[in-house]
CSV table of C-alpha atoms in Angstrom, one decimal:
chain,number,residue,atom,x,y,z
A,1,UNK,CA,12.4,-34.6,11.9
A,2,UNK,CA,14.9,-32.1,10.9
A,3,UNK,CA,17.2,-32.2,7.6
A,4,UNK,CA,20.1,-34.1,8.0
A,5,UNK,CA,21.2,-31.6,5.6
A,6,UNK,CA,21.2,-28.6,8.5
A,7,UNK,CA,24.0,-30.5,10.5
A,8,UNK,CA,27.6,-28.9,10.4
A,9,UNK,CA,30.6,-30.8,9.5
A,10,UNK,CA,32.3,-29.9,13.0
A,11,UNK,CA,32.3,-27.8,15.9
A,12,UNK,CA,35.0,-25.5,13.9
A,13,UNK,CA,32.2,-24.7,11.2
A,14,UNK,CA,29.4,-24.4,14.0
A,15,UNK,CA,32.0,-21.6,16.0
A,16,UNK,CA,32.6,-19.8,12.5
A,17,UNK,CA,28.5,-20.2,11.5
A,18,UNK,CA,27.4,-19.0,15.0
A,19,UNK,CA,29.8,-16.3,15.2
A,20,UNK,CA,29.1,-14.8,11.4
A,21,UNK,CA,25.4,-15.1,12.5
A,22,UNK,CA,25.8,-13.0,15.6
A,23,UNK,CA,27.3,-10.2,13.8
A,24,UNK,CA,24.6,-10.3,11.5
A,25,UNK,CA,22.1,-9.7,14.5
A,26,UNK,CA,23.9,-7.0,15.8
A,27,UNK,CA,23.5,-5.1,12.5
A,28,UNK,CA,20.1,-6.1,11.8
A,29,UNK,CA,19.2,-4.0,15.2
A,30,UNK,CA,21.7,-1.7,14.8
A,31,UNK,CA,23.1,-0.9,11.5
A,32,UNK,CA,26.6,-0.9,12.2
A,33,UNK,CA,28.5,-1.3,8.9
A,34,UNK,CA,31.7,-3.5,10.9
A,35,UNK,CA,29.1,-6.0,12.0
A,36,UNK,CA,28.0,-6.9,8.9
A,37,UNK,CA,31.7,-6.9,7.2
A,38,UNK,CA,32.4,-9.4,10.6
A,39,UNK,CA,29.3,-11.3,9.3
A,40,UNK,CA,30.4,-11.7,6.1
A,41,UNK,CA,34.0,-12.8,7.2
A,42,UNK,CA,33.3,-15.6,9.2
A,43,UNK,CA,30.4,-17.2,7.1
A,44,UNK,CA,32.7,-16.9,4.3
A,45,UNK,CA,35.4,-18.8,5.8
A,46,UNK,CA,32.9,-21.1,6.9
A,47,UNK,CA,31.6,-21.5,3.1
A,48,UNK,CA,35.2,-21.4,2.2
A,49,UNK,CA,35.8,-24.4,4.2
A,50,UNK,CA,32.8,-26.3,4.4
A,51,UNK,CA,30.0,-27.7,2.6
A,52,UNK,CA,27.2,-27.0,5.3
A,53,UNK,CA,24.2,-25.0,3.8
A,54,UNK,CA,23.1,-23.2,6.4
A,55,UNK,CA,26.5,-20.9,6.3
A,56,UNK,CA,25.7,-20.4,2.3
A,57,UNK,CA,22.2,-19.5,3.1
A,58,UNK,CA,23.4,-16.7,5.4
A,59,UNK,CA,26.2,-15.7,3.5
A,60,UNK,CA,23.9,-15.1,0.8
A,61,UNK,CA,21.7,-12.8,3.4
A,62,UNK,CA,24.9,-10.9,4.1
A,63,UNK,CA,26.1,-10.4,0.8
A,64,UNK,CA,22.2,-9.2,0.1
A,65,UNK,CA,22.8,-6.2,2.6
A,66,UNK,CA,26.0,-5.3,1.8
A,67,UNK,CA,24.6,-4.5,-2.0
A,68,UNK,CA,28.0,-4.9,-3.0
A,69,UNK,CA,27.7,-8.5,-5.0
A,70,UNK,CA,24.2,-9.7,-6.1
A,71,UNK,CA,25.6,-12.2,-8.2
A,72,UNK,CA,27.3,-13.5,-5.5
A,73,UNK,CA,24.1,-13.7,-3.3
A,74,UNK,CA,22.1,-15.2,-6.2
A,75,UNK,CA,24.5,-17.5,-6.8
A,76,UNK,CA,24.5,-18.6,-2.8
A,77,UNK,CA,21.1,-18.7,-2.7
A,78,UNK,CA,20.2,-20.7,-5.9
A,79,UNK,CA,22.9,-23.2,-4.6
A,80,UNK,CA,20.9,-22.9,-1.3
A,81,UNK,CA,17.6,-23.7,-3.0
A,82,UNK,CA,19.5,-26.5,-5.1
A,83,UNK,CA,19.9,-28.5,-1.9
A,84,UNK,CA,16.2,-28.6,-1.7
A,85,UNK,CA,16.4,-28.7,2.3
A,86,UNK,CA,12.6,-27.9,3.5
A,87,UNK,CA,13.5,-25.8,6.4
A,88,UNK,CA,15.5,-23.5,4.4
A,89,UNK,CA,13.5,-23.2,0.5
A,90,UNK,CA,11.1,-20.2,1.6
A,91,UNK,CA,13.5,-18.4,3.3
A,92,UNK,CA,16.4,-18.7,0.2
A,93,UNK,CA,13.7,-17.8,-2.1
A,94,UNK,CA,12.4,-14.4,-0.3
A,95,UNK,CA,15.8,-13.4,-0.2
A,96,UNK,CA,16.7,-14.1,-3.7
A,97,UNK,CA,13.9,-12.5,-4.6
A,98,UNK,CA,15.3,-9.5,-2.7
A,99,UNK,CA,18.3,-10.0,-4.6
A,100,UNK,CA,16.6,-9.1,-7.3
A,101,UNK,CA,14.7,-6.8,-6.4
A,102,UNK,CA,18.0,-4.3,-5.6
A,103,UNK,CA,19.2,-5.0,-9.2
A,104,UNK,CA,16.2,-2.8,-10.7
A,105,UNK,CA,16.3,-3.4,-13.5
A,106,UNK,CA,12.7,-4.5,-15.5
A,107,UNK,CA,13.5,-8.0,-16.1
A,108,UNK,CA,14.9,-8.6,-12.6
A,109,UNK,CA,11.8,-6.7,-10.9
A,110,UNK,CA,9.7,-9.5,-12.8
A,111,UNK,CA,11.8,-12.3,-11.7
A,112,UNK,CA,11.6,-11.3,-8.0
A,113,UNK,CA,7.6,-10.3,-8.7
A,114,UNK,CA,7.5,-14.2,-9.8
A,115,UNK,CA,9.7,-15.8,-7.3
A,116,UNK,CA,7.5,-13.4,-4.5
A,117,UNK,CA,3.9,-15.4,-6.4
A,118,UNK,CA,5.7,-18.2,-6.3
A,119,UNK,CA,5.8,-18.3,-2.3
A,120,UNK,CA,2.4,-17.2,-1.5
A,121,UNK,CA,1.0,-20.2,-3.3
A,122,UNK,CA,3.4,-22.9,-1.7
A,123,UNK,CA,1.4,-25.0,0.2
A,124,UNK,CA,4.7,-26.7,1.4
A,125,UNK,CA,6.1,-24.3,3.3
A,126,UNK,CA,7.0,-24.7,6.6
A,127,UNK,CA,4.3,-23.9,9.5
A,128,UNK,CA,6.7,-21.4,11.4
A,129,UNK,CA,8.3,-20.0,8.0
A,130,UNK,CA,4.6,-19.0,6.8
A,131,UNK,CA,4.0,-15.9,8.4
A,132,UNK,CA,6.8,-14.4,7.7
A,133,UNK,CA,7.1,-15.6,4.2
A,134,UNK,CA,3.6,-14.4,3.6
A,135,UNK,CA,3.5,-10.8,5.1
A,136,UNK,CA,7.4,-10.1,4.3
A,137,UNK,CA,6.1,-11.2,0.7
A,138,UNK,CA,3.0,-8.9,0.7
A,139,UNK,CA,4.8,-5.9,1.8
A,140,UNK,CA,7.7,-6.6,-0.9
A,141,UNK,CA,4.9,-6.6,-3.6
A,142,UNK,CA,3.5,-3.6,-2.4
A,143,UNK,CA,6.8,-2.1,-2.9
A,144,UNK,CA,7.8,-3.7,-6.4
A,145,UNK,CA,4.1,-2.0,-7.3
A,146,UNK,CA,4.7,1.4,-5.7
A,147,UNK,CA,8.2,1.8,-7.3
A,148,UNK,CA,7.1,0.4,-10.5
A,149,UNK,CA,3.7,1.6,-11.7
A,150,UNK,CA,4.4,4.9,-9.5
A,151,UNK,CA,7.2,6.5,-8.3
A,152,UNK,CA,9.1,5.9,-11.5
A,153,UNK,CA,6.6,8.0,-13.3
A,154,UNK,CA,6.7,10.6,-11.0
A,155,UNK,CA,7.4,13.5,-13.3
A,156,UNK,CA,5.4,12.5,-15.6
A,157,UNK,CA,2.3,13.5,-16.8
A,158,UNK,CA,-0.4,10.8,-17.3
A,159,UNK,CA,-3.0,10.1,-14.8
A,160,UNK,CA,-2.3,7.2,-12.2
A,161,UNK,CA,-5.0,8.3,-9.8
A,162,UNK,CA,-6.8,4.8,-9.7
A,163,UNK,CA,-3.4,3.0,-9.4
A,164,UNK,CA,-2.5,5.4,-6.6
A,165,UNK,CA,-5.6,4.3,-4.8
A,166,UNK,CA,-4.7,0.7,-4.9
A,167,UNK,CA,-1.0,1.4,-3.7
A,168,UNK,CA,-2.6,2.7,-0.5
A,169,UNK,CA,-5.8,0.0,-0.6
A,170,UNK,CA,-2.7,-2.6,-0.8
A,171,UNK,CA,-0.7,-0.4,1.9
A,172,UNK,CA,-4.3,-0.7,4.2
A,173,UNK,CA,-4.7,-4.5,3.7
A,174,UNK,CA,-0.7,-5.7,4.6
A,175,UNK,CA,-0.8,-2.8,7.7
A,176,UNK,CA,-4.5,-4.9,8.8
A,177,UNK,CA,-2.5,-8.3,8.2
A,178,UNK,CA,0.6,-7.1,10.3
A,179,UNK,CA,-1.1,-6.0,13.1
A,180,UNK,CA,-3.4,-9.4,13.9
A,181,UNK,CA,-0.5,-11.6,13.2
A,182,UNK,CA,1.4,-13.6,16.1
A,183,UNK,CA,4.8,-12.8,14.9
A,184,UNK,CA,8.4,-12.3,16.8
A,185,UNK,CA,9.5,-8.9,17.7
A,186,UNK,CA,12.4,-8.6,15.5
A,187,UNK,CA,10.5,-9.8,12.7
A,188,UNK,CA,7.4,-7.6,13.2
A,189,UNK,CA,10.3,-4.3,13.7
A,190,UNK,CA,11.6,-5.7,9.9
A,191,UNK,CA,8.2,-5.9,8.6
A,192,UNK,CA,7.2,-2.3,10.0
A,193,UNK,CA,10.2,-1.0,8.3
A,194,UNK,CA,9.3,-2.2,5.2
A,195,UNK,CA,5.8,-0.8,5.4
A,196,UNK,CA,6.9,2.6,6.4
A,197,UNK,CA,9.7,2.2,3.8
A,198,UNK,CA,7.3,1.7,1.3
A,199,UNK,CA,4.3,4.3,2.5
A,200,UNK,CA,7.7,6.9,2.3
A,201,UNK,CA,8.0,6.1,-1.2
A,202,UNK,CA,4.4,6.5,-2.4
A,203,UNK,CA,4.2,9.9,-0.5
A,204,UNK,CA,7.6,11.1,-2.4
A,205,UNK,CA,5.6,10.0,-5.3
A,206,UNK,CA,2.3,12.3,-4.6
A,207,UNK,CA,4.6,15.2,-3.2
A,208,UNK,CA,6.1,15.4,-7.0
A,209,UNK,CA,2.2,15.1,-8.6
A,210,UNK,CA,1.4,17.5,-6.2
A,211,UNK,CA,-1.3,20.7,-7.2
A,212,UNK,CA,-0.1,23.1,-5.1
A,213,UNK,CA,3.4,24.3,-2.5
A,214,UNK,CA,1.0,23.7,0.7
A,215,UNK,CA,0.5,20.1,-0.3
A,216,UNK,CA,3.8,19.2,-1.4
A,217,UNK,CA,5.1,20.5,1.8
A,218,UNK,CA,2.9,18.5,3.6
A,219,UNK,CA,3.7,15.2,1.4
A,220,UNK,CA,7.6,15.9,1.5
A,221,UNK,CA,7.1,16.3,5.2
A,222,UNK,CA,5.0,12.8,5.5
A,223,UNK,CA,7.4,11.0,2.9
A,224,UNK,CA,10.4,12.2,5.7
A,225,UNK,CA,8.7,10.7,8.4
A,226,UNK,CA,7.7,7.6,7.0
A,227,UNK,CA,11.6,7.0,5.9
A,228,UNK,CA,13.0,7.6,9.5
A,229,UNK,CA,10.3,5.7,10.8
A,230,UNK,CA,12.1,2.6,8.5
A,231,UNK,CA,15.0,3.6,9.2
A,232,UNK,CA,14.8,3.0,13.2
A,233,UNK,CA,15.3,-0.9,12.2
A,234,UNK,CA,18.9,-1.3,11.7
A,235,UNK,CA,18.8,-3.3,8.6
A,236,UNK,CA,16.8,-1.0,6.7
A,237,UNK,CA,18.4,2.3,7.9
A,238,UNK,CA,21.0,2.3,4.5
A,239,UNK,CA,18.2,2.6,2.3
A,240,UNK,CA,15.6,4.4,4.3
A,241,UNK,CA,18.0,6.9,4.4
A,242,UNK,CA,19.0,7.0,0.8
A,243,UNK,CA,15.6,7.6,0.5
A,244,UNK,CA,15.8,10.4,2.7
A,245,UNK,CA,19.2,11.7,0.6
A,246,UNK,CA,16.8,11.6,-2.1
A,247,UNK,CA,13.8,13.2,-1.0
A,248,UNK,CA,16.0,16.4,0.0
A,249,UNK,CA,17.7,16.8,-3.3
A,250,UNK,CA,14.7,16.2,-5.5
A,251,UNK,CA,12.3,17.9,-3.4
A,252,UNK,CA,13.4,20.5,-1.3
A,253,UNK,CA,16.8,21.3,-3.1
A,254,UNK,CA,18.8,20.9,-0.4
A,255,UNK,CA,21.7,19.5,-1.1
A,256,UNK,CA,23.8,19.9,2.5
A,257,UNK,CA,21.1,17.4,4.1
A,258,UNK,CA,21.3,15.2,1.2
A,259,UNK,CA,25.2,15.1,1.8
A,260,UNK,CA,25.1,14.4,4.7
A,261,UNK,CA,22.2,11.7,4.4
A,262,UNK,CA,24.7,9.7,1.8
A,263,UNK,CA,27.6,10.2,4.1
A,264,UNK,CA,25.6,8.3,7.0
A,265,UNK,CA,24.5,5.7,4.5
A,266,UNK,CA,28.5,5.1,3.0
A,267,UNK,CA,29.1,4.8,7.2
A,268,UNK,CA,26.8,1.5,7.0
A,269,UNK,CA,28.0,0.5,3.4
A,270,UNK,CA,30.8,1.6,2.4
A,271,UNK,CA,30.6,0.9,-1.1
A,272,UNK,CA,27.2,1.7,-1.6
């Protein structure tokens, strides 16, 4: 019942796929920036050299974390979605909508925001795709809403009390989802770092709205500990600690830890 789409051309692009795939693992639980430039070697000479999909899907995911070429990822994953295999559409989707999501920019934040609507309302994805799809598209919306309606307005003055309560009401209902859900380890670490990744954010938001030095410290202090907490999953620890660099400098003036914070991040992307 699977795709003949997901079969590989020969045992030469199944080595390369298999290899570039393992890599990618590795620096999923571990964040080590020469995994993922090992990833993106051999899935690109895979792609180079073959047309299989399921190398393009995952060279798409690579190029994702390495932040250096969106386009490039897009382009992977659209071609990835073009092929219109089953077994692989959700998946190429929430990752082009992360795609677009680390572009920023107002009229990408709507497409991923769309693509993101998009999935919860597919009634064709697959059975074992729909957990994930579901919660890892909750807690990306949750984000998108944070950032957006939020922490980009953070030193400004107009009141956003009632949509900070329904950035936490939102936080409460993915954390309840999470928890009862019958997920894989890996993926439930992944989702946990995007929660706490996103609860960081929304308490470096309150820390700057903050009424008085006690309660800022206490914020800045909770906004800390929610980043490292993302940052113990390996794929997230570049930008939970950006986060971190960022907090620091804006916050607490401290520009020594925020140095070293972007240093650690440039040792897992280089060209971030």
């Amino acid at each position: 019942g699977i795709s003949s789409q997901l079969r590989f051309s020969d045992s030469k692009s199944f080595r390369l796929f298999t290899e570039g795939v393992e890599q990618l693992q590795s620096y999923e639980m571990n964040a080590k920036g020469d995994s993922l430039e090992k990833a993106a070697d051999k899935l690109a000479e895979c792609v180079a050299n073959y047309p299989d999909v399921l190398p393009r899907l995952y060279l798409g995911i690579v190029r994702a974390e390495q932040g250096e070429e969106p386009d490039e990822a897009a382009e992977l994953l659209r071609e990835v979605l073009d092929h219109n295999v089953p077994e692989l559409s959700a998946t190429a989707k929430y990752y082009l909508a992360e795609v677009y999501l680390s572009k920023y920019t107002p009229e990408d934040i709507a497409h991923a925001d769309q693509l993101l609507r998009e999935l919860e309302s597919d009634k064709t994805v697959n059975a074992n795709d729909i957990a994930q799809v579901r919660l890892g598209s909750q807690v990306l919306r949750v984000f998108i809403y944070i950032r957006e309606e939020l922490w980009t307005k953070r030193k400004e003055k107009e009141d956003l009390s009632k949509k900070c309560t329904r950035a936490v009401e939102q936080l409460d209902e993915f954390n309840t989802a999470l928890k009862k859900a019958n997920i894989p380890s890996d993926l439930r670490s992944s989702l946990e770092a995007d929660y706490w990744n996103a609860l960081g954010l929304l308490k470096e938001y309150e820390a700057h709205r903050a009424a008085s030095d006690p309660a800022r410290s206490e914020l800045i202090r909770e906004g800390l500990d929610a980043f490292e907490k993302a940052a113990q999953y390996g794929a997230n620890r570049a930008d939970a600690k950006s986060n971190q660099a960022r907090v620091y400098f804006e916050l607490l003036k401290d520009a020594n830890n925020a140095v070293r914070l972007c240093q650690e991040v440039l040792a897992i992307r280089k060209d971030d």
